[in-house]
mmCIF file of C-alpha atoms in Angstrom:
data_model
loop_
_atom_site.group_PDB
_atom_site.id
_atom_site.type_symbol
_atom_site.label_atom_id
_atom_site.label_comp_id
_atom_site.label_asym_id
_atom_site.label_seq_id
_atom_site.Cartn_x
_atom_site.Cartn_y
_atom_site.Cartn_z
ATOM 1 C CA MET A 1 -116.823 -111.926 -78.955
ATOM 2 C CA GLU A 2 -117.359 -110.233 -82.361
ATOM 3 C CA LEU A 3 -118.884 -107.011 -83.589
ATOM 4 C CA THR A 4 -120.897 -105.564 -86.505
ATOM 5 C CA LYS A 5 -121.774 -102.208 -87.068
ATOM 6 C CA LYS A 6 -124.958 -101.487 -87.875
ATOM 7 C CA THR A 7 -126.134 -98.506 -89.620
ATOM 8 C CA HIS A 8 -126.808 -95.415 -86.739
ATOM 9 C CA ALA A 9 -126.703 -96.674 -83.327
ATOM 10 C CA CYS A 10 -127.650 -100.746 -83.723
ATOM 11 C CA VAL A 11 -124.428 -102.917 -83.188
ATOM 12 C CA ARG A 12 -124.739 -106.895 -82.976
ATOM 13 C CA LEU A 13 -122.723 -109.105 -80.827
ATOM 14 C CA GLU A 14 -121.828 -112.684 -81.880
ATOM 15 C CA LYS A 15 -120.033 -115.188 -78.949
ATOM 16 C CA ASP A 16 -120.443 -119.083 -78.655
ATOM 17 C CA GLY A 17 -123.008 -118.461 -81.148
ATOM 18 C CA SER A 18 -125.412 -116.619 -79.055
ATOM 19 C CA THR A 19 -126.057 -112.956 -81.060
ATOM 20 C CA LEU A 20 -127.084 -109.580 -78.801
ATOM 21 C CA VAL A 21 -128.133 -106.830 -80.789
ATOM 22 C CA ILE A 22 -128.356 -103.221 -79.142
ATOM 23 C CA ASP A 23 -130.381 -100.317 -79.896
ATOM 24 C CA PRO A 24 -132.207 -101.389 -83.199
ATOM 25 C CA GLY A 25 -134.007 -97.748 -84.281
ATOM 26 C CA LEU A 26 -135.471 -96.405 -87.152
ATOM 27 C CA PHE A 27 -132.402 -95.588 -88.816
ATOM 28 C CA GLY A 28 -131.084 -98.711 -89.372
ATOM 29 C CA GLU A 29 -132.138 -101.953 -91.215
ATOM 30 C CA ALA A 30 -135.498 -103.378 -90.806
ATOM 31 C CA ASP A 31 -134.021 -107.159 -89.817
ATOM 32 C CA ASP A 32 -131.261 -105.942 -87.662
ATOM 33 C CA ALA A 33 -132.716 -107.301 -84.593
ATOM 34 C CA VAL A 34 -133.686 -110.441 -86.809
ATOM 35 C CA GLY A 35 -131.892 -113.373 -85.439
ATOM 36 C CA ALA A 36 -130.892 -111.969 -81.964
ATOM 37 C CA ASP A 37 -130.929 -114.376 -78.987
ATOM 38 C CA ALA A 38 -131.291 -111.063 -76.745
ATOM 39 C CA ILE A 39 -131.960 -106.651 -77.383
ATOM 40 C CA LEU A 40 -130.726 -104.242 -74.924
ATOM 41 C CA VAL A 41 -132.228 -101.041 -75.265
ATOM 42 C CA THR A 42 -130.770 -98.021 -74.165
ATOM 43 C CA HIS A 43 -134.265 -95.644 -74.801
ATOM 44 C CA GLU A 44 -137.294 -94.677 -76.383
ATOM 45 C CA HIS A 45 -135.805 -92.569 -79.332
ATOM 46 C CA PRO A 46 -137.842 -93.745 -82.487
ATOM 47 C CA ASP A 47 -133.552 -93.765 -83.883
ATOM 48 C CA HIS A 48 -133.093 -96.179 -80.881
ATOM 49 C CA PHE A 49 -136.694 -97.965 -80.564
ATOM 50 C CA ALA A 50 -138.818 -99.295 -83.311
ATOM 51 C CA GLU A 51 -141.342 -101.048 -81.440
ATOM 52 C CA ASP A 52 -142.361 -103.274 -85.060
ATOM 53 C CA ARG A 53 -138.752 -104.490 -85.658
ATOM 54 C CA LEU A 54 -138.337 -105.432 -81.800
ATOM 55 C CA ARG A 55 -141.738 -107.408 -82.856
ATOM 56 C CA ALA A 56 -140.794 -108.999 -85.773
ATOM 57 C CA ALA A 57 -137.474 -110.228 -83.523
ATOM 58 C CA LEU A 58 -139.505 -111.788 -81.140
ATOM 59 C CA GLU A 59 -142.042 -113.674 -82.983
ATOM 60 C CA ALA A 60 -139.296 -114.859 -85.693
ATOM 61 C CA ASN A 61 -137.160 -116.166 -82.242
ATOM 62 C CA PRO A 62 -139.581 -117.445 -79.684
ATOM 63 C CA GLY A 63 -136.062 -117.909 -76.920
ATOM 64 C CA ALA A 64 -135.432 -114.122 -77.954
ATOM 65 C CA GLU A 65 -135.511 -111.851 -74.839
ATOM 66 C CA ILE A 66 -135.011 -107.919 -74.542
ATOM 67 C CA TRP A 67 -133.927 -106.191 -71.574
ATOM 68 C CA THR A 68 -134.863 -102.516 -70.970
ATOM 69 C CA LEU A 69 -135.855 -99.242 -69.344
ATOM 70 C CA ARG A 70 -139.612 -98.615 -68.364
ATOM 71 C CA SER A 71 -140.535 -96.344 -70.659
ATOM 72 C CA VAL A 72 -139.774 -98.407 -73.519
ATOM 73 C CA ALA A 73 -140.963 -102.198 -71.662
ATOM 74 C CA ASP A 74 -143.832 -100.661 -70.701
ATOM 75 C CA GLN A 75 -144.760 -100.369 -74.072
ATOM 76 C CA ILE A 76 -144.334 -103.954 -75.600
ATOM 77 C CA ALA A 77 -144.131 -106.482 -72.662
ATOM 78 C CA ALA A 78 -147.743 -107.540 -72.407
ATOM 79 C CA ALA A 79 -147.616 -108.720 -75.764
ATOM 80 C CA PHE A 80 -144.742 -111.175 -74.881
ATOM 81 C CA PRO A 81 -145.322 -112.183 -71.416
ATOM 82 C CA GLY A 82 -142.260 -113.055 -69.443
ATOM 83 C CA ARG A 83 -139.562 -111.445 -72.647
ATOM 84 C CA VAL A 84 -139.475 -108.063 -71.729
ATOM 85 C CA HIS A 85 -136.968 -107.315 -68.214
ATOM 86 C CA THR A 86 -137.143 -103.989 -67.469
ATOM 87 C CA VAL A 87 -133.786 -102.725 -65.825
ATOM 88 C CA GLY A 88 -131.902 -99.502 -64.896
ATOM 89 C CA ASN A 89 -128.870 -98.119 -63.119
ATOM 90 C CA GLY A 90 -126.987 -100.731 -61.275
ATOM 91 C CA ASP A 91 -128.557 -103.820 -62.516
ATOM 92 C CA ALA A 92 -126.754 -106.639 -63.524
ATOM 93 C CA PHE A 93 -128.026 -109.436 -65.985
ATOM 94 C CA THR A 94 -127.189 -112.255 -68.023
ATOM 95 C CA ALA A 95 -128.411 -112.477 -71.722
ATOM 96 C CA ALA A 96 -128.526 -115.136 -73.871
ATOM 97 C CA GLY A 97 -124.762 -115.910 -72.374
ATOM 98 C CA PHE A 98 -123.705 -112.177 -72.365
ATOM 99 C CA ASP A 99 -123.291 -110.332 -68.907
ATOM 100 C CA VAL A 100 -124.290 -107.147 -68.927
ATOM 101 C CA ARG A 101 -124.586 -104.411 -66.018
ATOM 102 C CA VAL A 102 -126.377 -100.976 -66.820
ATOM 103 C CA TYR A 103 -125.367 -97.624 -66.141
ATOM 104 C CA GLY A 104 -126.722 -94.128 -66.174
ATOM 105 C CA GLU A 105 -130.416 -92.408 -65.675
ATOM 106 C CA LEU A 106 -131.208 -89.678 -68.090
ATOM 107 C CA HIS A 107 -130.656 -88.767 -72.002
ATOM 108 C CA ALA A 108 -127.949 -86.193 -72.498
ATOM 109 C CA VAL A 109 -129.606 -82.517 -72.738
ATOM 110 C CA ILE A 110 -131.157 -81.567 -75.849
ATOM 111 C CA HIS A 111 -131.761 -78.293 -74.995
ATOM 112 C CA PRO A 112 -132.922 -76.882 -71.262
ATOM 113 C CA ASP A 113 -136.667 -76.646 -72.793
ATOM 114 C CA LEU A 114 -137.338 -79.727 -73.492
ATOM 115 C CA PRO A 115 -137.760 -82.247 -70.767
ATOM 116 C CA ARG A 116 -135.373 -85.038 -70.049
ATOM 117 C CA ILE A 117 -136.200 -88.216 -70.823
ATOM 118 C CA THR A 118 -134.626 -91.368 -69.365
ATOM 119 C CA ASN A 119 -131.538 -93.588 -70.828
ATOM 120 C CA VAL A 120 -129.317 -96.236 -69.632
ATOM 121 C CA GLY A 121 -126.017 -97.898 -70.881
ATOM 122 C CA PHE A 122 -125.460 -100.657 -70.858
ATOM 123 C CA LEU A 123 -121.467 -102.994 -69.904
ATOM 124 C CA VAL A 124 -121.088 -105.944 -72.190
ATOM 125 C CA ASP A 125 -118.905 -108.825 -70.766
ATOM 126 C CA GLY A 126 -117.111 -106.084 -69.138
ATOM 127 C CA SER A 127 -115.586 -104.944 -72.014
ATOM 128 C CA VAL A 128 -117.757 -103.337 -74.230
ATOM 129 C CA PHE A 129 -120.086 -100.159 -73.388
ATOM 130 C CA HIS A 130 -123.051 -98.699 -75.109
ATOM 131 C CA PRO A 131 -124.146 -95.135 -73.578
ATOM 132 C CA GLY A 132 -127.576 -94.719 -75.345
ATOM 133 C CA ASP A 133 -127.944 -90.764 -76.071
ATOM 134 C CA ALA A 134 -125.537 -89.642 -72.811
ATOM 135 C CA LEU A 135 -121.985 -89.784 -72.059
ATOM 136 C CA THR A 136 -122.482 -91.444 -68.906
ATOM 137 C CA VAL A 137 -119.159 -93.219 -67.591
ATOM 138 C CA PRO A 138 -119.396 -96.387 -65.351
ATOM 139 C CA ASP A 139 -117.281 -97.575 -62.431
ATOM 140 C CA HIS A 140 -115.640 -100.213 -64.433
ATOM 141 C CA PRO A 141 -112.795 -100.257 -67.038
ATOM 142 C CA VAL A 142 -113.782 -100.186 -70.254
ATOM 143 C CA ASP A 143 -111.817 -101.756 -73.680
ATOM 144 C CA THR A 144 -114.398 -100.527 -76.493
ATOM 145 C CA LEU A 145 -116.475 -97.247 -75.677
ATOM 146 C CA LEU A 146 -119.474 -97.621 -78.388
ATOM 147 C CA LEU A 147 -119.029 -93.999 -79.011
ATOM 148 C CA PRO A 148 -122.084 -91.659 -79.894
ATOM 149 C CA VAL A 149 -119.434 -89.062 -82.391
ATOM 150 C CA MET A 150 -122.394 -86.675 -83.591
ATOM 151 C CA ALA A 151 -125.509 -85.712 -82.182
ATOM 152 C CA PRO A 152 -128.365 -83.019 -81.564
ATOM 153 C CA TRP A 153 -127.150 -82.607 -78.070
ATOM 154 C CA SER A 154 -122.981 -82.898 -78.265
ATOM 155 C CA LYS A 155 -120.047 -81.252 -80.328
ATOM 156 C CA VAL A 156 -116.979 -82.303 -80.564
ATOM 157 C CA SER A 157 -114.613 -81.093 -77.917
ATOM 158 C CA GLU A 158 -117.543 -82.919 -75.441
ATOM 159 C CA VAL A 159 -116.960 -86.227 -77.413
ATOM 160 C CA ILE A 160 -113.044 -85.920 -77.007
ATOM 161 C CA ASP A 161 -113.383 -85.500 -73.039
ATOM 162 C CA TYR A 162 -115.889 -87.945 -72.575
ATOM 163 C CA VAL A 163 -113.489 -90.440 -74.468
ATOM 164 C CA ARG A 164 -110.468 -88.834 -72.133
ATOM 165 C CA GLU A 165 -112.828 -89.360 -69.004
ATOM 166 C CA VAL A 166 -113.310 -93.093 -69.392
ATOM 167 C CA LYS A 167 -110.382 -94.215 -70.652
ATOM 168 C CA PRO A 168 -111.139 -96.968 -73.288
ATOM 169 C CA GLN A 169 -108.877 -98.717 -75.880
ATOM 170 C CA ARG A 170 -110.616 -98.406 -78.472
ATOM 171 C CA THR A 171 -113.688 -96.321 -79.503
ATOM 172 C CA ILE A 172 -115.861 -97.727 -82.715
ATOM 173 C CA ASP A 173 -118.456 -94.905 -84.017
ATOM 174 C CA VAL A 174 -122.172 -95.121 -83.522
ATOM 175 C CA HIS A 175 -124.684 -92.852 -83.674
ATOM 176 C CA ASP A 176 -123.270 -91.558 -87.527
ATOM 177 C CA ALA A 177 -125.777 -91.438 -89.471
ATOM 178 C CA LEU A 178 -126.298 -88.030 -89.246
ATOM 179 C CA LEU A 179 -122.763 -87.616 -89.893
ATOM 180 C CA THR A 180 -122.073 -86.148 -93.268
ATOM 181 C CA ASP A 181 -119.064 -87.877 -95.613
ATOM 182 C CA LEU A 182 -117.713 -84.620 -95.333
ATOM 183 C CA ALA A 183 -117.246 -84.359 -91.701
ATOM 184 C CA ARG A 184 -115.906 -87.194 -91.400
ATOM 185 C CA PRO A 185 -112.715 -86.918 -92.143
ATOM 186 C CA VAL A 186 -112.586 -83.998 -89.257
ATOM 187 C CA TYR A 187 -114.306 -85.805 -86.574
ATOM 188 C CA ASP A 188 -112.060 -89.230 -87.023
ATOM 189 C CA THR A 189 -108.550 -86.748 -87.604
ATOM 190 C CA HIS A 190 -110.208 -85.009 -83.397
ATOM 191 C CA LEU A 191 -110.205 -88.030 -82.041
ATOM 192 C CA THR A 192 -107.689 -90.498 -83.950
ATOM 193 C CA ASN A 193 -105.261 -87.091 -82.375
ATOM 194 C CA LEU A 194 -106.967 -85.831 -78.789
ATOM 195 C CA SER A 195 -108.780 -88.298 -77.494
ATOM 196 C CA GLY A 196 -106.216 -90.524 -76.367
ATOM 197 C CA ALA A 197 -107.670 -93.621 -77.567
ATOM 198 C CA GLU A 198 -107.504 -95.782 -80.693
ATOM 199 C CA HIS A 199 -109.812 -94.649 -82.573
ATOM 200 C CA LEU A 200 -112.288 -96.743 -85.450
ATOM 201 C CA ARG A 201 -114.924 -96.429 -87.924
ATOM 202 C CA LEU A 202 -117.081 -99.169 -89.433
ATOM 203 C CA ALA A 203 -118.807 -99.073 -91.927
ATOM 204 C CA PRO A 204 -123.138 -100.209 -91.871
ATOM 205 C CA GLY A 205 -121.911 -104.391 -91.503
ATOM 206 C CA ASP A 206 -118.831 -104.183 -90.996
ATOM 207 C CA GLY A 207 -117.028 -106.283 -88.072
ATOM 208 C CA THR A 208 -114.075 -106.223 -85.815
ATOM 209 C CA GLY A 209 -113.342 -108.734 -83.047
ATOM 210 C CA LEU A 210 -112.760 -107.527 -79.505
#
């Protein structure tokens, strides 16, 4: 499986000629989801879910399908009958040849005064876990954790402790568009020295084999 990092929370996974895209949102490139055979969306925030871009991807590839939680599915399913699938915690399915399990229910707390929305994470092929905007710990070993390194709802100590709890072999930074170049070395150093896992940071467009 090949992983390509896109801007912010989005990644593309490729295997056996099929492409799966997770969280092609507004912070990324407009064509992040184009060419995908399967698209997974963790929650409704616009940096993860861009309705017009999903519509463009489904129109470009009549065989493409989406798996997501109800709050997103309800916004797009009517236009693409049978191609938008609602999933939740504990579900398992196959998408374009990728085996996917769903974990989690709620977005991390941004502030107690703000209502929490729903959020799910996706474990792909029993190996790569994208938690969306939550620090969900799956009940399955994780080889590669797509780590939300910087967000309004987290601090670096929580990110480090999350890696320690999941115990992946490696982490790859996601949710990093708001992290400045000045701050990146600080995060890199702490995650490398304290998390207990190999830490990788990829620039948008860069890829790695898994």
